[in-house]
Short mmCIF file of C-alpha atoms in Angstrom, two decimals:
data_model
loop_
_atom_site.label_atom_id
_atom_site.label_comp_id
_atom_site.label_asym_id
_atom_site.label_seq_id
_atom_site.Cartn_x
_atom_site.Cartn_y
_atom_site.Cartn_z
CA LEU A 1 2.94 8.94 -11.04
CA ALA A 2 6.44 10.45 -10.62
CA LYS A 3 9.17 8.42 -12.30
CA THR A 4 12.64 7.83 -10.77
CA THR A 5 16.17 7.62 -12.00
CA GLN A 6 18.90 5.61 -10.18
CA PRO A 7 22.28 4.31 -11.02
CA ILE A 8 22.11 1.01 -12.73
CA SER A 9 24.75 -0.61 -10.60
CA MET A 10 27.21 0.05 -7.75
CA ASP A 11 30.07 -1.86 -6.16
CA SER A 12 31.23 -1.51 -2.56
CA TYR A 13 33.57 -3.31 -0.13
CA GLU A 14 32.30 -4.97 2.94
CA GLY A 15 32.13 -2.66 5.93
CA GLN A 16 31.81 0.51 3.88
CA GLU A 17 28.80 2.88 3.92
CA VAL A 18 26.85 2.87 0.67
CA ASN A 19 24.82 5.74 -0.55
CA ILE A 20 22.40 5.20 -3.41
CA THR A 21 20.80 8.44 -4.86
CA CYS A 22 17.54 8.53 -6.64
CA SER A 23 16.32 11.39 -8.78
CA HIS A 24 12.56 12.23 -8.85
CA ASN A 25 12.19 15.70 -10.35
CA ASN A 26 8.41 15.42 -10.87
CA ILE A 27 7.61 14.48 -7.22
CA ALA A 28 4.28 15.82 -6.23
CA THR A 29 3.27 17.35 -2.96
CA ASN A 30 1.50 14.29 -1.65
CA ASP A 31 4.15 11.78 -2.71
CA TYR A 32 6.19 9.73 -0.31
CA ILE A 33 9.59 8.18 -1.19
CA THR A 34 9.93 4.46 -0.53
CA TRP A 35 12.87 2.10 -0.96
CA TYR A 36 12.68 -1.62 -1.48
CA GLN A 37 15.34 -4.30 -1.59
CA GLN A 38 15.07 -7.43 -3.81
CA PHE A 39 17.16 -10.59 -3.76
CA PRO A 40 17.18 -12.91 -6.86
CA SER A 41 13.91 -14.87 -7.20
CA GLN A 42 12.24 -13.21 -4.26
CA GLY A 43 9.71 -10.48 -3.95
CA PRO A 44 10.92 -6.92 -3.08
CA ARG A 45 11.13 -6.13 0.64
CA PHE A 46 10.32 -2.80 2.24
CA ILE A 47 13.36 -0.97 3.59
CA ILE A 48 12.38 2.56 4.49
CA GLN A 49 9.96 5.40 3.68
CA GLY A 50 10.07 9.15 4.14
CA TYR A 51 8.48 12.42 3.15
CA LYS A 52 11.14 15.01 4.01
CA THR A 53 14.42 15.61 5.87
CA LYS A 54 15.85 12.36 7.44
CA VAL A 55 14.42 9.04 8.42
CA THR A 56 16.40 6.31 10.15
CA ASN A 57 15.49 2.74 11.05
CA GLU A 58 17.43 -0.23 12.12
CA VAL A 59 18.75 -1.02 8.76
CA ALA A 60 19.11 2.27 6.76
CA SER A 61 18.75 6.00 6.59
CA LEU A 62 16.95 8.07 4.10
CA PHE A 63 18.02 11.68 3.42
CA ILE A 64 15.64 13.94 1.47
CA PRO A 65 16.67 17.57 0.68
CA ALA A 66 14.20 20.44 1.02
CA ASP A 67 13.23 20.44 -2.64
CA ARG A 68 12.51 16.68 -2.49
CA LYS A 69 13.64 16.23 -6.06
CA SER A 70 16.05 13.57 -4.94
CA SER A 71 16.69 11.19 -2.14
CA THR A 72 19.56 9.14 -0.83
CA LEU A 73 19.42 5.76 0.70
CA SER A 74 22.32 5.12 3.08
CA LEU A 75 23.33 1.63 4.12
CA PRO A 76 25.84 1.69 7.00
CA ARG A 77 28.64 -0.87 7.00
CA VAL A 78 27.34 -3.19 4.16
CA SER A 79 27.91 -6.97 4.28
CA LEU A 80 27.90 -9.53 1.51
CA SER A 81 24.27 -10.26 2.24
CA ASP A 82 23.31 -6.74 1.25
CA THR A 83 24.08 -7.59 -2.40
CA ALA A 84 20.71 -7.01 -3.99
CA VAL A 85 18.74 -4.70 -6.27
CA TYR A 86 17.44 -1.54 -4.59
CA TYR A 87 14.42 0.27 -5.92
CA CYS A 88 13.30 3.85 -5.23
CA LEU A 89 9.65 4.57 -5.62
CA VAL A 90 7.59 7.76 -5.28
CA GLY A 91 3.85 7.96 -5.12
CA ASP A 92 0.73 8.69 -3.19
CA ARG A 93 -2.25 6.68 -2.74
CA SER A 94 -4.78 8.38 -5.04
CA GLY A 95 -6.91 5.25 -4.59
CA ALA A 96 -4.38 3.21 -6.60
CA ASN A 97 -1.51 1.05 -5.64
CA ASN A 98 0.42 0.92 -8.93
CA LEU A 99 3.81 1.90 -7.84
CA PHE A 100 6.42 2.33 -10.63
CA PHE A 101 9.51 0.36 -9.71
CA GLY A 102 11.93 1.54 -12.39
CA THR A 103 15.09 -0.38 -13.13
CA GLY A 104 16.56 -0.24 -9.65
CA THR A 105 20.25 -0.22 -8.58
CA ARG A 106 22.13 -3.36 -8.45
CA LEU A 107 24.50 -3.29 -5.47
CA THR A 108 27.32 -5.71 -5.33
CA VAL A 109 29.24 -5.99 -2.15
CA ILE A 110 32.77 -7.23 -2.54
CA PRO A 111 34.60 -9.09 0.22
CA LYS B 1 1.46 -13.23 11.29
CA ALA B 2 1.92 -15.35 8.12
CA GLY B 3 3.21 -13.53 5.07
CA VAL B 4 1.88 -13.34 1.62
CA THR B 5 1.75 -16.84 0.01
CA GLN B 6 1.64 -17.60 -3.68
CA THR B 7 0.81 -20.94 -5.36
CA PRO B 8 2.18 -22.57 -7.32
CA ARG B 9 5.83 -21.50 -6.90
CA TYR B 10 6.82 -22.92 -10.32
CA LEU B 11 4.81 -23.69 -13.42
CA ILE B 12 5.64 -24.83 -16.89
CA LYS B 13 3.09 -24.43 -19.71
CA THR B 14 3.03 -24.44 -23.43
CA ARG B 15 2.04 -21.72 -25.87
CA GLY B 16 -1.72 -21.31 -26.25
CA GLN B 17 -2.54 -22.77 -22.83
CA GLN B 18 -3.99 -20.74 -20.03
CA VAL B 19 -2.76 -20.48 -16.37
CA THR B 20 -4.23 -19.42 -13.08
CA LEU B 21 -2.05 -18.16 -10.22
CA SER B 22 -3.15 -17.75 -6.68
CA CYS B 23 -2.26 -15.18 -3.95
CA SER B 24 -3.28 -15.20 -0.35
CA PRO B 25 -2.49 -11.76 1.31
CA ILE B 26 -1.51 -11.10 4.83
CA SER B 27 -4.42 -11.58 7.24
CA GLY B 28 -6.42 -8.41 7.46
CA HIS B 29 -4.97 -6.83 4.27
CA ARG B 30 -7.60 -5.94 1.77
CA SER B 31 -5.49 -4.79 -1.20
CA VAL B 32 -3.71 -7.23 -3.52
CA SER B 33 -1.57 -6.04 -6.40
CA TRP B 34 0.08 -8.15 -9.16
CA TYR B 35 3.35 -7.49 -10.92
CA GLN B 36 5.21 -9.16 -13.74
CA GLN B 37 9.03 -9.23 -13.53
CA THR B 38 11.15 -10.13 -16.42
CA PRO B 39 14.91 -9.43 -17.05
CA GLY B 40 14.17 -7.02 -19.91
CA GLN B 41 11.24 -5.06 -18.49
CA GLY B 42 11.86 -5.26 -14.78
CA LEU B 43 8.91 -5.02 -12.42
CA GLN B 44 5.73 -4.00 -14.14
CA PHE B 45 2.36 -3.36 -12.52
CA LEU B 46 -0.48 -5.63 -13.77
CA PHE B 47 -3.47 -4.65 -11.57
CA GLU B 48 -4.73 -4.01 -8.12
CA TYR B 49 -7.74 -5.36 -6.28
CA PHE B 50 -9.34 -3.88 -3.35
CA SER B 51 -12.60 -5.24 -1.69
CA GLU B 52 -13.16 -7.56 -4.68
CA THR B 53 -12.98 -4.64 -7.16
CA GLN B 54 -10.30 -3.94 -9.62
CA ARG B 55 -9.01 -0.48 -8.52
CA ASN B 56 -6.33 0.03 -11.08
CA LYS B 57 -4.83 -1.58 -14.16
CA GLY B 58 -1.55 -1.48 -15.80
CA ASN B 59 -0.73 -1.55 -19.42
CA PHE B 60 -1.15 -5.20 -20.21
CA PRO B 61 -3.41 -6.93 -22.90
CA GLY B 62 -6.75 -8.34 -22.03
CA ARG B 63 -5.32 -11.86 -21.88
CA PHE B 64 -4.24 -10.91 -18.30
CA SER B 65 -7.10 -10.80 -15.94
CA GLY B 66 -7.69 -11.19 -12.25
CA ARG B 67 -10.28 -11.38 -9.44
CA GLN B 68 -10.43 -11.02 -5.72
CA PHE B 69 -12.64 -13.06 -3.37
CA SER B 70 -14.43 -11.93 -0.26
CA ASN B 71 -11.63 -13.26 1.90
CA SER B 72 -9.15 -10.95 -0.07
CA ARG B 73 -7.47 -13.94 -1.76
CA SER B 74 -6.78 -13.13 -5.37
CA GLU B 75 -6.17 -14.98 -8.59
CA MET B 76 -4.76 -13.91 -11.80
CA ASN B 77 -5.35 -15.69 -15.18
CA VAL B 78 -3.40 -15.49 -18.35
CA SER B 79 -5.05 -16.95 -21.42
CA THR B 80 -3.53 -18.01 -24.66
CA LEU B 81 -0.02 -18.00 -23.28
CA GLU B 82 2.89 -16.59 -25.37
CA LEU B 83 6.54 -17.16 -24.91
CA GLY B 84 7.01 -13.63 -23.71
CA ASP B 85 4.71 -14.32 -20.72
CA SER B 86 7.56 -16.33 -19.09
CA ALA B 87 8.19 -14.35 -15.98
CA LEU B 88 8.23 -14.15 -12.20
CA TYR B 89 4.72 -13.09 -11.21
CA LEU B 90 4.66 -11.27 -7.89
CA CYS B 91 1.72 -10.58 -5.61
CA ALA B 92 1.81 -7.86 -2.93
CA SER B 93 -0.63 -7.04 -0.19
CA THR B 94 -1.32 -3.80 1.63
CA LEU B 95 -3.58 -3.12 4.47
CA THR B 96 -5.86 -0.51 2.86
CA GLY B 97 -5.68 2.84 1.24
CA GLY B 98 -4.98 6.21 2.68
CA HIS B 99 -2.96 9.32 2.25
CA LYS B 100 0.41 7.77 2.97
CA VAL B 101 1.77 5.03 0.56
CA ASP B 102 1.22 1.78 2.34
CA THR B 103 3.99 -0.63 2.58
CA GLN B 104 3.54 -3.39 0.04
CA TYR B 105 4.38 -6.88 1.32
CA PHE B 106 5.41 -9.18 -1.51
CA GLY B 107 5.03 -12.83 -1.81
CA PRO B 108 7.82 -15.16 -3.11
CA GLY B 109 6.37 -15.12 -6.58
CA THR B 110 5.38 -17.72 -9.11
CA ARG B 111 7.95 -18.57 -11.75
CA LEU B 112 6.07 -19.28 -15.01
CA THR B 113 7.87 -20.74 -17.90
CA VAL B 114 6.18 -20.87 -21.31
CA LEU B 115 7.58 -23.39 -23.83
#
């Protein structure tokens, strides 16, 4: 399973756009990139998933360059409620569901 | 659709005891994975069950075990509890397997404290 590297923490003011970059140099051809959000004492929650180029949903965008060795989660106009830990994961199915979560990025939104 | 449910939500045990945690996946989901989360080690994969069979296992000692029933509900058991087993235990369900990584839906977790 490909491992990931993310910044340990980030701070942002309310209303700003936040970009969290994840490095996954050993990503394999069949791997997808998935981001989860976790609030304290809760289970992680799926945010977005992509394979290449750009994916956008109602809460975030995911940018993946051509070489796929990194990806960037973009949160537009963050609010205080976006304060959480964000995890980047890469993996395929391979008959297993043991995703490696890594340490995640602790985002703190400041009023 | 109801989400993933875990029982109990909180549990306090003493060293040497054993504990059983329960997870009910989303209706129709056949895969259940278990994770341990601690401040020091983060989220670590324990094992995954699919159609009542353990499909994959993480790097935990044999004191950690699990099973899955025909209705996809899963239990995990920890025997001979140690202080270091204090953690948030999370269960996640996914629909099935396939080429694309399935979205995992997590439950609220069981907070286990070992005294």
